[in-house]
Amino acid sequence: RYATLHGGKRTRALLCLAAGALADTPAHMLDHVGAAIEMMHACTLVHDDLPAMDDDVLRRGLATVHVKFGEATAILVGDALQAHAFLTLASLDAPGDNRIALVRELAQAVSAEGAAGGQAMDLSLVGKHVELDRIVA
């Protein structure tokens, strides 16, 4: 709860609800998909705040998870959020092909081609001057 319910605009969930409404997707499904996306986002924030990454001590005006509960707990919290995000999508009351597509999309978003790759690039560029075209490429 500490990592997910304090602050934040829930922009990703709102975008999910808006896009789903345009496609006439049932609201109860959109709620679960939006929640899964927010859980995954919270996972990335918890891991990003760790000393081995950005070493942030505050998130949304509160102590980061690793500061409040310790690094080991923060790693487990992030891992649990990630697992629960995938479990939420895999458990949707939707046709199997739809569930698989949602799980695949979320996995791709956090893979080496997505958030994990972006985090790796971020870490590799610490202390270096980088031109915008290098980042965008």
Short mmCIF file of the C-alpha atoms (twelve columns), coordinates in Angstrom:
data_MODEL
# 
_entry.id   MODEL 
# 
loop_
_atom_site.group_PDB 
_atom_site.id 
_atom_site.type_symbol 
_atom_site.label_atom_id 
_atom_site.label_alt_id 
_atom_site.label_comp_id 
_atom_site.label_asym_id 
_atom_site.label_seq_id 
_atom_site.Cartn_x 
_atom_site.Cartn_y 
_atom_site.Cartn_z 
_atom_site.pdbx_PDB_model_num 
ATOM 1   C CA . ARG A 1   0.000   0.000   0.000   1 
ATOM 2   C CA . TYR A 2   2.794   2.410   0.884   1 
ATOM 3   C CA . ALA A 3   4.300   2.130   -2.613  1 
ATOM 4   C CA . THR A 4   1.009   2.412   -4.486  1 
ATOM 5   C CA . LEU A 5   -1.497  4.565   -2.649  1 
ATOM 6   C CA . HIS A 6   0.424   7.712   -1.686  1 
ATOM 7   C CA . GLY A 7   0.048   10.486  -4.237  1 
ATOM 8   C CA . GLY A 8   0.403   10.250  -7.962  1 
ATOM 9   C CA . LYS A 9   -2.071  11.195  -10.642 1 
ATOM 10  C CA . ARG A 10  -2.823  7.686   -11.935 1 
ATOM 11  C CA . THR A 11  -2.363  9.054   -15.458 1 
ATOM 12  C CA . ARG A 12  -1.674  5.636   -16.955 1 
ATOM 13  C CA . ALA A 13  -4.873  4.185   -15.515 1 
ATOM 14  C CA . LEU A 14  -6.873  7.177   -16.738 1 
ATOM 15  C CA . LEU A 15  -5.457  6.760   -20.244 1 
ATOM 16  C CA . CYS A 16  -6.397  3.081   -20.093 1 
ATOM 17  C CA . LEU A 17  -9.956  3.947   -19.072 1 
ATOM 18  C CA . ALA A 18  -10.268 6.555   -21.818 1 
ATOM 19  C CA . ALA A 19  -8.893  4.287   -24.549 1 
ATOM 20  C CA . GLY A 20  -11.030 1.379   -23.405 1 
ATOM 21  C CA . ALA A 21  -14.150 3.524   -23.334 1 
ATOM 22  C CA . LEU A 22  -13.517 4.490   -26.959 1 
ATOM 23  C CA . ALA A 23  -13.388 0.785   -27.817 1 
ATOM 24  C CA . ASP A 24  -16.513 -0.034  -25.751 1 
ATOM 25  C CA . THR A 25  -14.520 -2.257  -23.386 1 
ATOM 26  C CA . PRO A 26  -16.453 -3.160  -20.218 1 
ATOM 27  C CA . ALA A 27  -15.537 -0.861  -17.323 1 
ATOM 28  C CA . HIS A 28  -14.783 -3.724  -14.913 1 
ATOM 29  C CA . MET A 29  -12.068 -4.987  -17.259 1 
ATOM 30  C CA . LEU A 30  -10.602 -1.523  -17.667 1 
ATOM 31  C CA . ASP A 31  -10.374 -1.111  -13.907 1 
ATOM 32  C CA . HIS A 32  -8.236  -4.245  -13.645 1 
ATOM 33  C CA . VAL A 33  -6.042  -3.347  -16.618 1 
ATOM 34  C CA . GLY A 34  -5.527  0.169   -15.259 1 
ATOM 35  C CA . ALA A 35  -4.655  -1.239  -11.839 1 
ATOM 36  C CA . ALA A 36  -2.122  -3.631  -13.389 1 
ATOM 37  C CA . ILE A 37  -0.477  -0.780  -15.262 1 
ATOM 38  C CA . GLU A 38  -0.293  1.323   -12.098 1 
ATOM 39  C CA . MET A 39  1.187   -1.607  -10.148 1 
ATOM 40  C CA . MET A 40  3.876   -2.045  -12.782 1 
ATOM 41  C CA . HIS A 41  4.591   1.677   -12.733 1 
ATOM 42  C CA . ALA A 42  4.915   1.565   -8.939  1 
ATOM 43  C CA . CYS A 43  7.306   -1.391  -9.304  1 
ATOM 44  C CA . THR A 44  9.554   0.616   -11.608 1 
ATOM 45  C CA . LEU A 45  9.524   3.570   -9.219  1 
ATOM 46  C CA . VAL A 46  10.392  1.437   -6.178  1 
ATOM 47  C CA . HIS A 47  13.287  -0.172  -8.047  1 
ATOM 48  C CA . ASP A 48  14.414  3.145   -9.580  1 
ATOM 49  C CA . ASP A 49  14.654  4.729   -6.123  1 
ATOM 50  C CA . LEU A 50  17.080  2.050   -4.830  1 
ATOM 51  C CA . PRO A 51  20.667  3.048   -3.977  1 
ATOM 52  C CA . ALA A 52  22.000  0.973   -6.903  1 
ATOM 53  C CA . MET A 53  19.862  3.039   -9.274  1 
ATOM 54  C CA . ASP A 54  18.954  6.691   -8.583  1 
ATOM 55  C CA . ASP A 55  19.230  6.479   -4.781  1 
ATOM 56  C CA . ASP A 56  16.264  8.768   -4.219  1 
ATOM 57  C CA . VAL A 57  15.203  9.338   -0.620  1 
ATOM 58  C CA . LEU A 58  11.841  10.980  -1.339  1 
ATOM 59  C CA . ARG A 59  8.998   10.009  -3.636  1 
ATOM 60  C CA . ARG A 60  5.855   12.147  -3.739  1 
ATOM 61  C CA . GLY A 61  6.960   13.915  -0.576  1 
ATOM 62  C CA . LEU A 62  7.414   10.716  1.465   1 
ATOM 63  C CA . ALA A 63  10.419  8.568   2.294   1 
ATOM 64  C CA . THR A 64  11.075  6.086   -0.489  1 
ATOM 65  C CA . VAL A 65  10.322  2.440   0.189   1 
ATOM 66  C CA . HIS A 66  13.974  1.487   0.692   1 
ATOM 67  C CA . VAL A 67  14.499  4.360   3.138   1 
ATOM 68  C CA . LYS A 68  11.397  3.503   5.168   1 
ATOM 69  C CA . PHE A 69  11.591  -0.306  5.075   1 
ATOM 70  C CA . GLY A 70  15.110  -1.225  3.901   1 
ATOM 71  C CA . GLU A 71  16.603  -2.211  0.562   1 
ATOM 72  C CA . ALA A 72  15.731  -5.896  0.727   1 
ATOM 73  C CA . THR A 73  12.086  -5.129  1.444   1 
ATOM 74  C CA . ALA A 74  12.009  -2.553  -1.360  1 
ATOM 75  C CA . ILE A 75  13.307  -5.109  -3.849  1 
ATOM 76  C CA . LEU A 76  10.674  -7.603  -2.715  1 
ATOM 77  C CA . VAL A 77  7.935   -4.946  -2.862  1 
ATOM 78  C CA . GLY A 78  8.876   -4.089  -6.442  1 
ATOM 79  C CA . ASP A 79  9.021   -7.751  -7.409  1 
ATOM 80  C CA . ALA A 80  5.650   -8.438  -5.769  1 
ATOM 81  C CA . LEU A 81  4.060   -5.476  -7.552  1 
ATOM 82  C CA . GLN A 82  5.361   -6.767  -10.867 1 
ATOM 83  C CA . ALA A 83  4.065   -10.273 -10.200 1 
ATOM 84  C CA . HIS A 84  0.695   -8.959  -9.079  1 
ATOM 85  C CA . ALA A 85  0.404   -6.798  -12.203 1 
ATOM 86  C CA . PHE A 86  0.885   -9.842  -14.425 1 
ATOM 87  C CA . LEU A 87  -1.409  -11.967 -12.254 1 
ATOM 88  C CA . THR A 88  -4.121  -9.310  -12.513 1 
ATOM 89  C CA . LEU A 89  -3.963  -9.363  -16.317 1 
ATOM 90  C CA . ALA A 90  -3.725  -13.155 -16.529 1 
ATOM 91  C CA . SER A 91  -6.800  -13.485 -14.284 1 
ATOM 92  C CA . LEU A 92  -9.059  -11.132 -16.239 1 
ATOM 93  C CA . ASP A 93  -12.511 -12.370 -17.139 1 
ATOM 94  C CA . ALA A 94  -11.723 -12.061 -20.838 1 
ATOM 95  C CA . PRO A 95  -11.005 -14.402 -23.746 1 
ATOM 96  C CA . GLY A 96  -7.629  -16.117 -23.473 1 
ATOM 97  C CA . ASP A 97  -6.231  -14.400 -26.559 1 
ATOM 98  C CA . ASN A 98  -7.035  -11.002 -25.053 1 
ATOM 99  C CA . ARG A 99  -5.367  -11.880 -21.757 1 
ATOM 100 C CA . ILE A 100 -2.267  -13.157 -23.547 1 
ATOM 101 C CA . ALA A 101 -2.093  -9.973  -25.626 1 
ATOM 102 C CA . LEU A 102 -2.333  -7.796  -22.509 1 
ATOM 103 C CA . VAL A 103 0.352   -9.780  -20.681 1 
ATOM 104 C CA . ARG A 104 2.575   -9.608  -23.775 1 
ATOM 105 C CA . GLU A 105 2.127   -5.825  -24.079 1 
ATOM 106 C CA . LEU A 106 2.963   -5.228  -20.434 1 
ATOM 107 C CA . ALA A 107 5.986   -7.541  -20.620 1 
ATOM 108 C CA . GLN A 108 7.232   -5.707  -23.716 1 
ATOM 109 C CA . ALA A 109 6.762   -2.346  -22.002 1 
ATOM 110 C CA . VAL A 110 9.069   -3.307  -19.132 1 
ATOM 111 C CA . SER A 111 11.535  -5.444  -21.127 1 
ATOM 112 C CA . ALA A 112 15.013  -4.558  -22.373 1 
ATOM 113 C CA . GLU A 113 13.293  -2.768  -25.248 1 
ATOM 114 C CA . GLY A 114 11.149  -0.802  -22.793 1 
ATOM 115 C CA . ALA A 115 11.570  0.400   -19.223 1 
ATOM 116 C CA . ALA A 116 14.476  -1.915  -18.319 1 
ATOM 117 C CA . GLY A 117 16.402  -0.775  -21.371 1 
ATOM 118 C CA . GLY A 118 15.683  2.841   -20.562 1 
ATOM 119 C CA . GLN A 119 16.889  2.343   -17.005 1 
ATOM 120 C CA . ALA A 120 20.067  0.664   -18.267 1 
ATOM 121 C CA . MET A 121 20.700  3.622   -20.576 1 
ATOM 122 C CA . ASP A 122 20.056  6.017   -17.709 1 
ATOM 123 C CA . LEU A 123 22.616  4.221   -15.540 1 
ATOM 124 C CA . SER A 124 25.193  4.055   -18.335 1 
ATOM 125 C CA . LEU A 125 24.996  7.816   -18.855 1 
ATOM 126 C CA . VAL A 126 25.407  8.927   -15.234 1 
ATOM 127 C CA . GLY A 127 27.976  11.720  -15.073 1 
ATOM 128 C CA . LYS A 128 28.317  11.959  -18.848 1 
ATOM 129 C CA . HIS A 129 27.359  14.778  -21.180 1 
ATOM 130 C CA . VAL A 130 24.997  13.383  -23.779 1 
ATOM 131 C CA . GLU A 131 23.540  15.052  -26.842 1 
ATOM 132 C CA . LEU A 132 19.795  14.764  -27.378 1 
ATOM 133 C CA . ASP A 133 20.189  12.827  -30.643 1 
ATOM 134 C CA . ARG A 134 22.021  10.035  -28.744 1 
ATOM 135 C CA . ILE A 135 19.155  9.655   -26.300 1 
ATOM 136 C CA . VAL A 136 16.453  9.761   -28.965 1 
ATOM 137 C CA . ALA A 137 18.227  7.260   -31.244 1 
# 
